[in-house]
Amino acid sequence: MTAMGQPDPDLPSGLDVTSSGWRGVALLVRFVLELALLAGVAWSVWTACGEHWWRWPAAAIAPVVVGIMWGAWLSPRAPHRPAEPVRVLIEALLFGGVGGMLWWHGHPWLGVALAGAWALDRAVIATSSRPRQP
């Protein structure tokens, strides 16, 4: 702090989510959460199918379908990218739905961790600035 009570621009501030380093960490966490979402989808479908013969193909196809949807609507380079509020709603439905399925099938802490980590990571990404384009 300077004598006037202002932060010293030469010293790093504590947790500055506007820095590109925190944004990079948040984007890496987001990628890991996307992989966890696909694994959660596969496990949820596997468990929901019971002992039926079609649990194998269903557990293999479900994450592929979610991945295709993610690539078509939610990825940064999606060809049909909806407005930001719609994207957040779709993500919330996906992560909340898989978290709910994990809870329902006997893994409540895993479901809460997945949905909560997504919400926290989404907040960090939303409040961090994007790197400037040259």
XYZ file of N, CA and C in Angstrom:
402
model
N 0.833 -1.174 0.000
C 0.000 0.000 0.000
C 0.880 1.240 0.000
N 0.432 2.226 -0.690
C 1.135 3.499 -0.676
C 0.666 4.309 0.531
N 1.285 5.447 0.731
C 0.922 6.298 1.863
C -0.512 6.809 1.743
N -1.037 6.867 0.556
C -2.399 7.361 0.342
C -3.439 6.250 0.469
N -3.015 5.046 0.817
C -3.948 3.939 0.983
C -4.307 3.225 -0.311
N -3.621 3.529 -1.375
C -3.877 2.904 -2.664
C -2.946 1.715 -2.838
N -3.373 0.683 -3.560
C -2.474 -0.444 -3.808
C -1.262 -0.005 -4.618
N -0.121 -0.547 -4.278
C 1.112 -0.230 -4.992
C 1.114 -0.987 -6.314
N 1.160 -0.299 -7.448
C 1.093 -0.986 -8.733
C 2.307 -1.858 -9.012
N 3.414 -1.642 -8.295
C 4.611 -2.449 -8.530
C 4.594 -3.764 -7.762
N 3.706 -3.890 -6.789
C 3.625 -5.113 -6.002
C 2.450 -5.941 -6.474
N 2.619 -7.278 -6.522
C 1.493 -8.108 -6.941
C 0.420 -8.116 -5.859
N -0.831 -8.012 -6.289
C -1.920 -8.117 -5.321
C -2.185 -9.586 -5.054
N -2.914 -9.882 -3.975
C -3.195 -11.267 -3.560
C -3.747 -12.119 -4.673
N -5.017 -12.353 -4.650
C -5.682 -13.181 -5.652
C -6.306 -12.258 -6.684
N -5.679 -12.144 -7.810
C -6.160 -11.261 -8.867
C -6.687 -12.123 -9.997
N -8.012 -12.285 -10.053
C -8.586 -13.152 -11.075
C -8.569 -12.513 -12.448
N -8.146 -11.250 -12.531
C -8.068 -10.633 -13.848
C -6.766 -10.976 -14.553
N -5.836 -11.615 -13.856
C -4.568 -11.956 -14.501
C -4.765 -13.144 -15.428
N -3.966 -13.175 -16.459
C -4.094 -14.253 -17.439
C -3.663 -15.596 -16.859
N -2.816 -15.572 -15.825
C -2.403 -16.827 -15.198
C -3.568 -17.543 -14.538
N -4.394 -16.803 -13.794
C -5.562 -17.421 -13.163
C -6.558 -17.882 -14.208
N -6.702 -17.124 -15.271
C -7.618 -17.527 -16.336
C -7.142 -18.821 -16.985
N -5.831 -18.940 -17.179
C -5.282 -20.173 -17.744
C -5.533 -21.372 -16.849
N -5.358 -21.190 -15.545
C -5.642 -22.275 -14.593
C -7.122 -22.632 -14.636
N -7.989 -21.613 -14.685
C -9.429 -21.859 -14.725
C -9.823 -22.597 -15.999
N -9.192 -22.266 -17.119
C -9.504 -22.967 -18.365
C -8.999 -24.406 -18.344
N -7.872 -24.641 -17.697
C -7.383 -26.020 -17.535
C -8.338 -26.821 -16.648
N -8.792 -26.221 -15.563
C -9.766 -26.886 -14.692
C -11.048 -27.156 -15.464
N -11.440 -26.226 -16.314
C -12.642 -26.422 -17.119
C -12.509 -27.641 -18.038
N -11.336 -27.796 -18.640
C -11.110 -28.959 -19.506
C -11.221 -30.255 -18.706
N -10.627 -30.274 -17.518
C -10.712 -31.464 -16.662
C -12.168 -31.716 -16.259
N -12.917 -30.654 -15.976
C -14.333 -30.815 -15.634
C -15.140 -31.348 -16.818
N -14.798 -30.934 -18.021
C -15.485 -31.463 -19.196
C -15.231 -32.961 -19.346
N -13.990 -33.384 -19.102
C -13.690 -34.821 -19.143
C -14.432 -35.557 -18.032
N -14.496 -34.954 -16.844
C -15.236 -35.562 -15.729
C -16.721 -35.652 -16.054
N -17.241 -34.652 -16.769
C -18.638 -34.691 -17.190
C -18.889 -35.888 -18.099
N -18.013 -36.099 -19.061
C -18.183 -37.239 -19.977
C -18.088 -38.568 -19.234
N -17.145 -38.662 -18.296
C -17.037 -39.886 -17.497
C -18.282 -40.067 -16.628
N -18.784 -38.970 -16.064
C -20.001 -39.044 -15.256
C -21.213 -39.457 -16.068
N -21.291 -38.981 -17.294
C -22.388 -39.379 -18.184
C -22.317 -40.879 -18.453
N -21.136 -41.373 -18.780
C -20.984 -42.802 -19.066
C -21.346 -43.638 -17.845
N -20.852 -43.247 -16.678
C -21.137 -44.020 -15.472
C -22.614 -43.961 -15.106
N -23.231 -42.782 -15.258
C -24.646 -42.636 -14.928
C -25.518 -43.491 -15.841
N -25.208 -43.493 -17.118
C -25.973 -44.319 -18.061
C -25.738 -45.792 -17.777
N -24.509 -46.171 -17.482
C -24.183 -47.556 -17.145
C -24.995 -48.017 -15.945
N -25.051 -47.198 -14.914
C -25.762 -47.554 -13.695
C -27.267 -47.548 -13.906
N -27.769 -46.577 -14.660
C -29.208 -46.468 -14.883
C -29.754 -47.610 -15.729
N -28.919 -48.215 -16.559
C -29.377 -49.295 -17.443
C -29.575 -50.619 -16.710
N -29.076 -50.734 -15.501
C -29.245 -51.980 -14.761
C -28.428 -53.105 -15.375
N -29.016 -54.263 -15.402
C -28.317 -55.449 -15.908
C -28.695 -55.795 -17.350
N -29.218 -54.847 -18.078
C -29.633 -55.112 -19.458
C -28.427 -55.232 -20.385
N -28.610 -55.936 -21.469
C -27.518 -56.158 -22.414
C -27.077 -54.868 -23.078
N -27.967 -53.900 -23.208
C -27.657 -52.681 -23.934
C -26.947 -51.636 -23.081
N -26.561 -51.984 -21.865
C -25.839 -51.011 -21.036
C -24.464 -50.696 -21.616
N -23.827 -51.684 -22.266
C -22.516 -51.435 -22.884
C -22.596 -50.414 -24.000
N -23.460 -50.630 -25.005
C -23.522 -49.621 -26.066
C -24.070 -48.278 -25.574
N -25.014 -48.293 -24.647
C -25.568 -47.036 -24.146
C -24.508 -46.230 -23.403
N -23.689 -46.899 -22.589
C -22.638 -46.196 -21.845
C -21.528 -45.707 -22.767
N -21.379 -46.330 -23.918
C -20.373 -45.872 -24.880
C -20.905 -44.735 -25.751
N -22.186 -44.777 -26.082
C -22.759 -43.781 -26.987
C -23.103 -42.477 -26.263
N -23.548 -42.542 -25.029
C -23.996 -41.339 -24.305
C -22.915 -40.256 -24.215
N -21.670 -40.574 -23.814
C -20.676 -39.508 -23.775
C -20.315 -38.967 -25.159
N -20.430 -39.797 -26.179
C -20.168 -39.324 -27.538
C -21.237 -38.302 -27.933
N -22.490 -38.585 -27.612
C -23.585 -37.656 -27.920
C -23.393 -36.340 -27.166
N -23.050 -36.419 -25.872
C -22.814 -35.198 -25.087
C -21.613 -34.435 -25.652
N -20.566 -35.138 -26.041
C -19.395 -34.490 -26.622
C -19.704 -33.789 -27.932
N -20.537 -34.394 -28.749
C -20.948 -33.769 -30.011
C -21.781 -32.522 -29.730
N -22.698 -32.613 -28.769
C -23.497 -31.443 -28.397
C -22.602 -30.326 -27.865
N -21.636 -30.690 -27.025
C -20.723 -29.698 -26.472
C -19.940 -29.010 -27.592
N -19.450 -29.798 -28.523
C -18.692 -29.227 -29.632
C -19.533 -28.360 -30.555
N -20.793 -28.706 -30.718
C -21.660 -27.952 -31.619
C -22.165 -26.652 -31.015
N -22.349 -26.607 -29.671
C -22.981 -25.436 -29.071
C -22.153 -24.734 -28.004
N -21.261 -25.438 -27.317
C -20.626 -24.847 -26.144
C -19.135 -24.577 -26.280
N -18.476 -25.173 -27.233
C -17.037 -24.964 -27.367
C -16.768 -23.549 -27.906
N -15.556 -23.036 -27.655
C -15.246 -21.683 -28.130
C -15.354 -21.514 -29.646
N -15.143 -22.558 -30.384
C -15.220 -22.480 -31.848
C -16.461 -23.173 -32.407
N -17.515 -23.210 -31.620
C -18.739 -23.887 -32.034
C -19.372 -23.177 -33.228
N -19.853 -23.944 -34.210
C -20.472 -23.319 -35.377
C -21.828 -22.679 -35.065
N -22.524 -23.169 -34.069
C -23.851 -22.657 -33.710
C -23.843 -22.221 -32.248
N -23.005 -21.276 -31.926
C -22.825 -20.848 -30.537
C -23.970 -19.921 -30.114
N -24.777 -20.337 -29.116
C -25.873 -19.473 -28.663
C -25.359 -18.321 -27.791
N -26.255 -17.453 -27.395
C -25.900 -16.326 -26.528
C -25.392 -16.857 -25.189
N -24.619 -16.042 -24.496
C -23.978 -16.464 -23.240
C -24.962 -16.983 -22.191
N -26.097 -16.323 -21.943
C -27.013 -16.874 -20.932
C -27.535 -18.266 -21.291
N -27.768 -18.494 -22.567
C -28.243 -19.813 -23.005
C -27.146 -20.852 -22.823
N -25.908 -20.480 -23.124
C -24.780 -21.404 -22.940
C -24.629 -21.785 -21.469
N -24.726 -20.794 -20.587
C -24.602 -21.072 -19.152
C -25.739 -21.988 -18.699
N -26.936 -21.758 -19.213
C -28.074 -22.611 -18.862
C -27.848 -24.053 -19.321
N -27.371 -24.228 -20.536
C -27.105 -25.577 -21.046
C -26.034 -26.259 -20.204
N -24.959 -25.532 -19.881
C -23.909 -26.102 -19.040
C -24.448 -26.465 -17.668
N -25.262 -25.587 -17.090
C -25.828 -25.857 -15.767
C -26.713 -27.100 -15.800
N -27.484 -27.255 -16.867
C -28.321 -28.447 -16.989
C -27.473 -29.715 -17.115
N -26.406 -29.637 -17.904
C -25.542 -30.809 -18.069
C -24.833 -31.170 -16.763
N -24.125 -30.204 -16.170
C -23.375 -30.503 -14.959
C -24.308 -30.795 -13.786
N -25.406 -30.051 -13.684
C -26.373 -30.322 -12.620
C -27.059 -31.665 -12.799
N -27.370 -31.997 -14.050
C -28.009 -33.286 -14.314
C -27.109 -34.461 -14.001
N -25.873 -34.383 -14.419
C -24.933 -35.477 -14.126
C -24.639 -35.521 -12.629
N -24.493 -34.344 -11.997
C -24.311 -34.315 -10.546
C -25.492 -34.935 -9.824
N -26.701 -34.640 -10.293
C -27.898 -35.244 -9.713
C -27.960 -36.745 -9.913
N -27.547 -37.197 -11.090
C -27.523 -38.646 -11.338
C -26.503 -39.347 -10.441
N -25.349 -38.713 -10.262
C -24.360 -39.296 -9.363
C -24.913 -39.357 -7.938
N -25.584 -38.312 -7.517
C -26.205 -38.295 -6.189
C -27.244 -39.410 -6.084
N -28.095 -39.501 -7.088
C -29.184 -40.477 -7.091
C -28.663 -41.910 -7.028
N -27.552 -42.160 -7.670
C -27.014 -43.522 -7.731
C -25.972 -43.800 -6.657
N -26.006 -43.034 -5.572
C -25.214 -43.387 -4.406
C -23.886 -42.674 -4.227
N -23.617 -41.650 -5.002
C -22.364 -40.893 -4.873
C -22.669 -39.405 -4.680
N -23.284 -39.048 -3.530
C -23.711 -37.656 -3.357
C -22.554 -36.659 -3.335
N -21.449 -37.001 -2.695
C -20.334 -36.055 -2.616
C -19.677 -35.856 -3.976
N -19.654 -36.887 -4.771
C -19.094 -36.759 -6.108
C -19.977 -35.860 -6.981
N -21.285 -36.025 -6.857
C -22.205 -35.182 -7.611
C -22.121 -33.727 -7.202
N -22.055 -33.479 -5.892
C -21.936 -32.105 -5.396
C -20.593 -31.515 -5.820
N -19.533 -32.307 -5.761
C -18.200 -31.818 -6.140
C -18.168 -31.438 -7.617
N -18.764 -32.251 -8.472
C -18.771 -31.949 -9.903
C -19.542 -30.666 -10.189
N -20.762 -30.567 -9.677
C -21.577 -29.383 -9.938
C -20.981 -28.142 -9.269
N -20.485 -28.289 -8.057
C -19.901 -27.149 -7.351
C -18.618 -26.664 -7.994
N -17.767 -27.588 -8.416
C -16.521 -27.195 -9.087
C -16.825 -26.499 -10.401
N -17.842 -26.971 -11.114
C -18.223 -26.290 -12.352
C -18.686 -24.867 -12.060
N -19.544 -24.690 -11.044
C -20.062 -23.356 -10.724
C -18.933 -22.404 -10.322
N -18.005 -22.886 -9.507
C -16.890 -22.049 -9.081
C -15.991 -21.693 -10.265
N -15.675 -22.684 -11.082
C -14.824 -22.444 -12.239
C -15.501 -21.503 -13.228
N -16.789 -21.662 -13.409
C -17.541 -20.792 -14.316
C -17.506 -19.346 -13.821
N -17.604 -19.168 -12.501
C -17.550 -17.819 -11.933
C -16.174 -17.196 -12.137
N -15.111 -17.972 -11.954
C -13.758 -17.448 -12.151
C -13.547 -17.062 -13.608
N -13.998 -17.899 -14.515
C -13.838 -17.590 -15.944
C -14.654 -16.352 -16.315
N -15.845 -16.231 -15.774
C -16.691 -15.086 -16.104
C -16.126 -13.778 -15.567
N -15.434 -13.824 -14.426
C -14.907 -12.591 -13.831
C -13.485 -12.284 -14.266
N -12.836 -13.193 -14.946
C -11.468 -12.929 -15.394
C -11.504 -12.284 -16.770
N -10.501 -11.477 -17.014
C -10.441 -10.799 -18.307
C -9.796 -11.709 -19.335
N -10.166 -11.477 -20.547
C -9.563 -12.244 -21.642
C -8.269 -11.583 -22.042
N -7.318 -12.381 -22.504
C -6.062 -11.773 -22.972
C -6.320 -10.838 -24.142
N -5.566 -9.762 -24.186
C -5.714 -8.795 -25.287
C -5.195 -9.373 -26.585
N -5.899 -9.057 -27.652
C -5.472 -9.480 -28.981
C -4.456 -8.477 -29.504
N -3.375 -8.934 -30.134
C -2.355 -8.002 -30.641
C -2.856 -7.172 -31.798
